[in-house]
Short mmCIF file of C-alpha atoms and ligand atoms in Angstrom, two decimals:
data_model
loop_
_atom_site.label_atom_id
_atom_site.label_comp_id
_atom_site.label_asym_id
_atom_site.label_seq_id
_atom_site.Cartn_x
_atom_site.Cartn_y
_atom_site.Cartn_z
CA MET A 1 85.87 175.15 26.63
CA SER A 2 89.29 176.28 25.59
CA THR A 3 92.38 174.05 25.32
CA ARG A 4 93.85 175.95 28.28
CA HIS A 5 90.93 174.95 30.47
CA ILE A 6 91.21 171.28 29.48
CA ILE A 7 94.95 171.18 30.23
CA PHE A 8 94.37 172.86 33.56
CA GLY A 9 91.59 170.42 34.49
CA LEU A 10 93.65 167.34 33.57
CA SER A 11 96.67 168.46 35.56
CA ALA A 12 94.44 169.13 38.59
CA LEU A 13 93.07 165.55 38.32
CA ALA A 14 96.57 164.07 38.03
CA LEU A 15 97.76 166.02 41.02
CA GLY A 16 94.72 164.89 43.07
CA ALA A 17 95.38 161.22 42.21
CA GLY A 18 99.04 161.59 43.12
CA LEU A 19 98.22 163.13 46.48
CA SER A 20 95.62 160.62 47.56
CA GLY A 21 97.94 157.60 47.05
CA CYS A 22 96.71 154.16 48.00
CA ARG A 23 95.66 153.58 51.58
CA GLY A 24 97.41 150.71 53.33
CA ASP A 25 100.38 150.64 50.94
CA ARG A 26 103.75 150.26 52.59
CA GLU A 27 106.48 152.62 51.53
CA ASP A 28 110.14 152.75 52.58
CA ALA A 29 110.69 156.31 51.41
CA PRO A 30 110.17 159.04 54.03
CA PRO A 31 106.65 160.50 53.98
CA ARG A 32 106.06 163.50 51.80
CA GLN A 33 105.95 166.74 53.70
CA PHE A 34 103.67 169.29 52.16
CA PHE A 35 104.14 171.81 54.95
CA PRO A 36 107.61 171.02 56.28
CA ASP A 37 107.68 174.11 58.50
CA LEU A 38 104.67 172.77 60.42
CA ASP A 39 106.03 169.21 60.68
CA ASP A 40 109.50 170.28 61.67
CA GLN A 41 108.79 173.48 63.54
CA LEU A 42 111.14 174.67 66.25
CA LYS A 43 109.81 173.69 69.64
CA TRP A 44 111.08 173.18 73.15
CA HIS A 45 111.09 169.77 74.73
CA PRO A 46 110.37 169.49 78.44
CA GLN A 47 113.70 167.96 79.41
CA GLY A 48 115.74 169.63 76.66
CA GLN A 49 118.57 172.13 76.78
CA SER A 50 118.60 175.66 75.52
CA GLY A 51 121.22 178.36 75.50
CA PHE A 52 118.49 180.96 75.78
CA PHE A 53 118.21 180.91 79.58
CA SER A 54 121.21 181.19 81.85
CA ASP A 55 120.45 177.85 83.53
CA ASN A 56 120.26 176.15 80.08
CA ARG A 57 117.00 174.43 80.91
CA MET A 58 114.01 174.47 78.60
CA MET A 59 111.60 173.76 81.45
CA ARG A 60 110.94 176.91 83.45
CA ARG A 61 109.94 177.35 87.06
CA PRO A 62 106.44 178.76 87.69
CA ALA A 63 106.40 182.56 87.68
CA ALA A 64 106.61 184.15 91.13
CA GLY A 65 103.23 184.67 92.73
CA THR A 66 101.42 181.97 90.74
CA VAL A 67 99.87 178.92 92.35
CA PRO A 68 100.41 175.49 90.82
CA PHE A 69 97.10 173.67 90.83
CA GLY A 70 97.90 170.00 91.22
CA THR A 71 95.50 167.13 91.00
CA THR A 72 96.35 166.06 94.54
CA GLU A 73 96.41 167.83 97.85
CA PHE A 74 99.80 169.20 98.90
CA VAL A 75 100.56 167.54 102.24
CA PRO A 76 104.10 168.45 103.31
CA THR A 77 105.99 165.47 104.70
CA GLN A 78 109.02 167.47 105.74
CA ASP A 79 109.35 170.53 107.92
CA TRP A 80 110.86 172.77 105.27
CA ALA A 81 107.85 172.16 103.03
CA SER A 82 105.24 173.37 105.50
CA ALA A 83 106.14 177.00 104.81
CA PHE A 84 105.26 176.40 101.16
CA ALA A 85 102.02 174.68 102.12
CA ALA A 86 101.05 177.67 104.28
CA GLU A 87 101.95 180.10 101.51
CA ARG A 88 99.94 178.09 99.00
CA ALA A 89 96.93 177.96 101.33
CA GLY A 90 97.18 181.75 101.67
CA LEU A 91 97.23 182.25 97.93
CA LEU A 92 94.37 179.85 97.43
CA LYS A 93 92.50 181.24 100.45
CA GLU A 94 91.82 177.67 101.50
CA ASP A 95 91.51 178.43 105.21
CA LYS A 96 87.82 179.29 105.45
CA GLY A 97 88.16 180.27 109.07
CA PHE A 98 90.73 182.97 108.44
CA PHE A 99 89.49 184.12 105.03
CA GLU A 100 85.72 183.92 105.54
CA GLY A 101 85.22 183.76 109.28
CA VAL A 102 83.30 180.48 109.10
CA GLY A 103 84.12 177.07 110.59
CA PRO A 104 83.88 173.63 108.95
CA ASP A 105 80.19 173.52 109.97
CA GLY A 106 79.53 176.64 107.87
CA LYS A 107 78.71 178.71 110.99
CA TYR A 108 80.46 181.91 111.98
CA LEU A 109 83.51 181.36 114.17
CA SER A 110 83.03 182.25 117.82
CA THR A 111 86.58 183.49 118.29
CA ILE A 112 89.28 185.16 116.22
CA PRO A 113 91.30 182.39 114.49
CA VAL A 114 94.70 184.08 114.96
CA PRO A 115 96.65 185.03 118.08
CA VAL A 116 95.54 188.41 119.45
CA THR A 117 98.48 190.68 120.31
CA LEU A 118 98.81 194.27 121.44
CA ASP A 119 100.29 195.22 118.06
CA MET A 120 97.32 193.68 116.32
CA LEU A 121 94.88 195.64 118.51
CA ARG A 122 96.77 198.87 117.80
CA HIS A 123 96.54 198.12 114.10
CA GLY A 124 92.82 197.41 114.52
CA GLN A 125 92.39 200.70 116.35
CA GLU A 126 94.02 202.60 113.51
CA LYS A 127 91.81 200.92 110.91
CA PHE A 128 88.67 201.29 113.03
CA ASN A 129 89.31 205.00 113.48
CA ILE A 130 89.78 205.42 109.74
CA TYR A 131 86.94 203.28 108.41
CA CYS A 132 84.35 202.76 111.11
CA SER A 133 84.40 205.71 113.48
CA VAL A 134 82.77 208.07 111.00
CA CYS A 135 79.51 206.18 111.52
CA HIS A 136 79.98 204.10 114.68
CA GLY A 137 81.96 206.73 116.61
CA TYR A 138 85.45 206.43 118.07
CA MET A 139 83.98 204.55 121.03
CA GLY A 140 81.87 202.24 118.83
CA ASP A 141 78.70 203.52 120.53
CA GLY A 142 77.01 204.53 117.25
CA ASN A 143 77.62 208.26 117.71
CA GLY A 144 79.85 208.99 114.76
CA ARG A 145 79.74 212.18 112.71
CA VAL A 146 77.44 210.59 110.20
CA SER A 147 74.90 209.69 112.86
CA SER A 148 74.60 213.22 114.21
CA ALA A 149 71.19 214.82 113.91
CA THR A 150 72.30 217.20 111.18
CA ASN A 151 73.89 214.58 109.01
CA GLN A 152 71.85 211.40 109.17
CA TRP A 153 72.88 208.13 107.56
CA ALA A 154 69.85 206.53 105.89
CA VAL A 155 69.69 203.75 108.51
CA PRO A 156 70.22 204.24 112.27
CA VAL A 157 73.82 203.27 113.00
CA ALA A 158 74.33 200.27 115.26
CA ASN A 159 75.75 200.70 118.75
CA LEU A 160 78.55 198.12 118.74
CA LEU A 161 78.73 198.18 122.53
CA ASP A 162 75.24 196.71 122.74
CA VAL A 163 75.18 193.41 124.58
CA LYS A 164 73.73 191.61 121.55
CA TYR A 165 77.08 192.14 119.79
CA ARG A 166 78.98 190.78 122.79
CA LEU A 167 77.09 187.86 124.29
CA PRO A 168 74.81 185.11 123.03
CA ASP A 169 71.21 186.29 123.09
CA PRO A 170 69.39 184.17 125.70
CA LYS A 171 66.09 184.87 123.94
CA ASP A 172 67.43 183.83 120.54
CA PRO A 173 70.05 181.07 120.78
CA SER A 174 70.41 181.00 116.99
CA SER A 175 71.59 184.63 116.89
CA GLU A 176 75.15 184.94 115.59
CA LEU A 177 75.48 188.70 116.07
CA HIS A 178 77.91 188.26 118.97
CA LYS A 179 80.33 186.00 117.10
CA ASP A 180 83.75 187.17 115.97
CA GLY A 181 83.17 185.56 112.57
CA TYR A 182 79.97 187.58 112.09
CA LEU A 183 81.72 190.81 112.97
CA PHE A 184 84.52 189.91 110.55
CA HIS A 185 81.99 189.23 107.82
CA THR A 186 80.21 192.54 108.45
CA VAL A 187 83.52 194.43 108.25
CA ARG A 188 84.43 192.84 104.94
CA TYR A 189 81.05 192.64 103.20
CA GLY A 190 78.82 195.15 104.97
CA LEU A 191 75.08 194.65 105.28
CA LEU A 192 72.94 194.25 102.21
CA GLY A 193 69.71 196.15 101.84
CA GLU A 194 66.63 194.00 101.50
CA GLY A 195 64.46 193.91 98.38
CA GLY A 196 66.62 196.14 96.18
CA GLN A 197 67.19 198.73 98.95
CA PRO A 198 70.66 200.35 99.05
CA PRO A 199 73.14 198.64 101.40
CA ARG A 200 72.55 199.41 105.09
CA MET A 201 76.27 199.42 105.67
CA PRO A 202 79.02 199.38 103.02
CA GLY A 203 81.59 196.56 103.05
CA TYR A 204 85.28 197.34 103.45
CA ALA A 205 86.90 194.34 101.73
CA HIS A 206 88.46 196.73 99.21
CA ALA A 207 90.33 198.55 101.97
CA LEU A 208 90.72 196.02 104.78
CA SER A 209 92.50 192.72 104.14
CA GLU A 210 91.47 189.63 106.08
CA ALA A 211 94.25 190.30 108.61
CA ASP A 212 93.13 193.96 108.93
CA ALA A 213 89.54 192.87 109.43
CA TRP A 214 90.48 190.46 112.26
CA ALA A 215 92.45 193.27 113.87
CA VAL A 216 89.35 195.49 113.69
CA VAL A 217 87.31 192.69 115.28
CA GLY A 218 89.88 192.51 118.09
CA TYR A 219 89.67 196.27 118.59
CA VAL A 220 85.86 196.25 118.69
CA ARG A 221 86.16 193.58 121.41
CA SER A 222 88.52 195.78 123.37
CA LEU A 223 86.13 198.75 123.04
CA GLN A 224 83.35 196.56 124.42
CA THR A 225 85.55 195.23 127.21
CA ALA A 226 86.73 198.71 128.10
CA ARG A 227 83.14 199.91 128.41
CA ASN A 228 82.14 196.98 130.59
CA GLY A 229 85.30 196.52 132.63
CA THR A 230 86.55 198.02 135.88
CA LEU A 231 89.93 199.40 136.84
CA GLU A 232 90.76 196.04 138.41
CA ASP A 233 90.64 194.34 134.99
CA VAL A 234 93.59 196.46 133.87
CA PRO A 235 97.15 195.32 134.69
CA GLU A 236 98.47 196.93 137.87
CA SER A 237 101.15 198.82 135.93
CA ALA A 238 98.60 200.67 133.76
CA ARG A 239 96.12 201.61 136.50
CA GLU A 240 97.95 204.69 137.73
CA GLU A 241 97.95 206.27 134.28
CA LEU A 242 94.24 205.53 133.85
CA ARG A 243 93.42 207.04 137.26
CA ARG A 244 95.31 210.14 136.26
CA LYS A 245 93.49 210.40 132.92
CA ARG A 246 90.14 209.85 134.62
CA GLY A 247 90.95 212.62 137.05
CA ALA A 248 91.67 214.94 134.14
CA VAL A 249 88.18 214.44 132.65
CA PRO A 250 85.80 217.20 133.84
CA ALA A 251 83.25 215.86 136.33
CA ALA A 252 80.43 217.24 134.16
CA ALA A 253 81.05 214.58 131.49
CA PRO A 254 80.32 211.19 133.11
CA ALA A 255 80.62 208.10 130.94
CA ALA A 256 77.35 206.92 129.39
CA ALA A 257 75.73 204.08 131.29
CA PRO A 258 76.66 200.71 129.81
CA SER A 259 73.81 199.11 127.98
CA THR A 260 72.40 196.21 129.89
CA GLY A 261 69.70 194.54 127.91
CA VAL A 262 69.33 192.99 124.48
CA SER A 263 67.89 195.73 122.31
CA LYS A 264 65.42 195.06 119.57
C1 HEC B 1 78.68 204.62 106.35
C2 HEC B 1 78.37 204.28 107.70
C3 HEC B 1 79.02 203.06 108.29
C4 HEC B 1 80.35 202.73 108.33
C5 HEC B 1 81.52 203.51 107.79
C6 HEC B 1 80.43 201.47 109.03
N1 HEC B 1 79.19 201.05 109.41
FE1 HEC B 1 78.76 199.42 110.52
N2 HEC B 1 76.79 199.85 110.38
C7 HEC B 1 76.24 200.97 109.79
C8 HEC B 1 74.82 200.96 109.94
C9 HEC B 1 73.85 202.03 109.43
C10 HEC B 1 74.50 199.79 110.65
C11 HEC B 1 73.12 199.31 111.07
C12 HEC B 1 72.45 198.61 109.94
C13 HEC B 1 71.12 198.04 110.32
O1 HEC B 1 70.82 197.95 111.52
O2 HEC B 1 70.39 197.67 109.43
C14 HEC B 1 75.76 199.10 110.91
C15 HEC B 1 75.87 197.91 111.58
C16 HEC B 1 77.05 197.33 111.97
C17 HEC B 1 77.16 196.14 112.75
C18 HEC B 1 75.99 195.29 113.27
C19 HEC B 1 75.55 194.32 112.22
C20 HEC B 1 74.18 193.71 112.51
O3 HEC B 1 73.84 192.75 111.78
O4 HEC B 1 73.48 194.12 113.43
C21 HEC B 1 78.49 195.89 112.94
C22 HEC B 1 79.09 194.74 113.72
C23 HEC B 1 79.21 196.96 112.27
N3 HEC B 1 78.31 197.80 111.68
C24 HEC B 1 80.57 197.08 112.26
C25 HEC B 1 81.26 198.04 111.52
C26 HEC B 1 82.70 198.13 111.44
C27 HEC B 1 83.66 197.26 112.25
C28 HEC B 1 82.99 199.14 110.58
C29 HEC B 1 84.35 199.57 110.07
C30 HEC B 1 85.04 198.61 109.25
C31 HEC B 1 81.73 199.72 110.13
N4 HEC B 1 80.71 199.02 110.72
C32 HEC B 1 81.61 200.81 109.29
C33 HEC B 1 76.95 201.98 109.15
C34 HEC B 1 78.30 202.01 108.97
#
């Protein structure tokens, strides 16, 4: 071993002893800082001031569009706060009725959970004509382009005017096919194929928001009502126009008979 190695080894030992010190000793001098830039790094204190932002605060407000997740429920105690609570619920999709079409009991809702207006139905009509009519037909009777004999969809397309999609099935009280929540769910998520089969109907959640989907549900209801109603169900003011339009339809094209029974 060379002298250089011995000197190097001794100084390493001395340095080690110096660093380890004696545990429990009291010392008035400030502690040694081996990495001062880590001990004394620049950092922002929650209540501190900074000239960096125009409001001089170090604490920032949450970025727009983010949802603060608290540990407690946000129950607004003042009127002005309820708008924030509603906005937060929307972002969190907490309202299972509106966002999933199911009630607190986990069953599909029987009725649309938002007010139904004429504007909403018009919106539903537009969306239905774009996304559903290709298979289900503009009338919802299952005679869309895709269901024509030359261009068959893999699965027979459902006739949405069928009574089983309108009224509770007396033979099967557990059937939920007639519920608004079920229709909503079908619009958003489609119908899965069984046992690895391709989907029987695609879902439209990518194209139709929850509000769109409820509007489509409303429009399907109005298609069903229209098929099963009479002129007397229509407001007096609109009857004349309907009579006129009916008169304009050639007599050779009578409306299809409404379906009466629960189909299989
Ligand atoms: C690509 C074709 C296609 C499109 C587009 C389509 N559907 Fe369907 N839909 C089907 C088929 C096929 C069935 C029948 C599936 C079965 O019986 O297994 C069906 C069934 C249904 C049913 C009955 C569900 C059931 O359980 O019996 C509803 C309600 C429905 N569709 C609503 C809609 C609505 C609303 C839209 C538009 C958002 C839409 N569908 C778009 C093909 C389509």
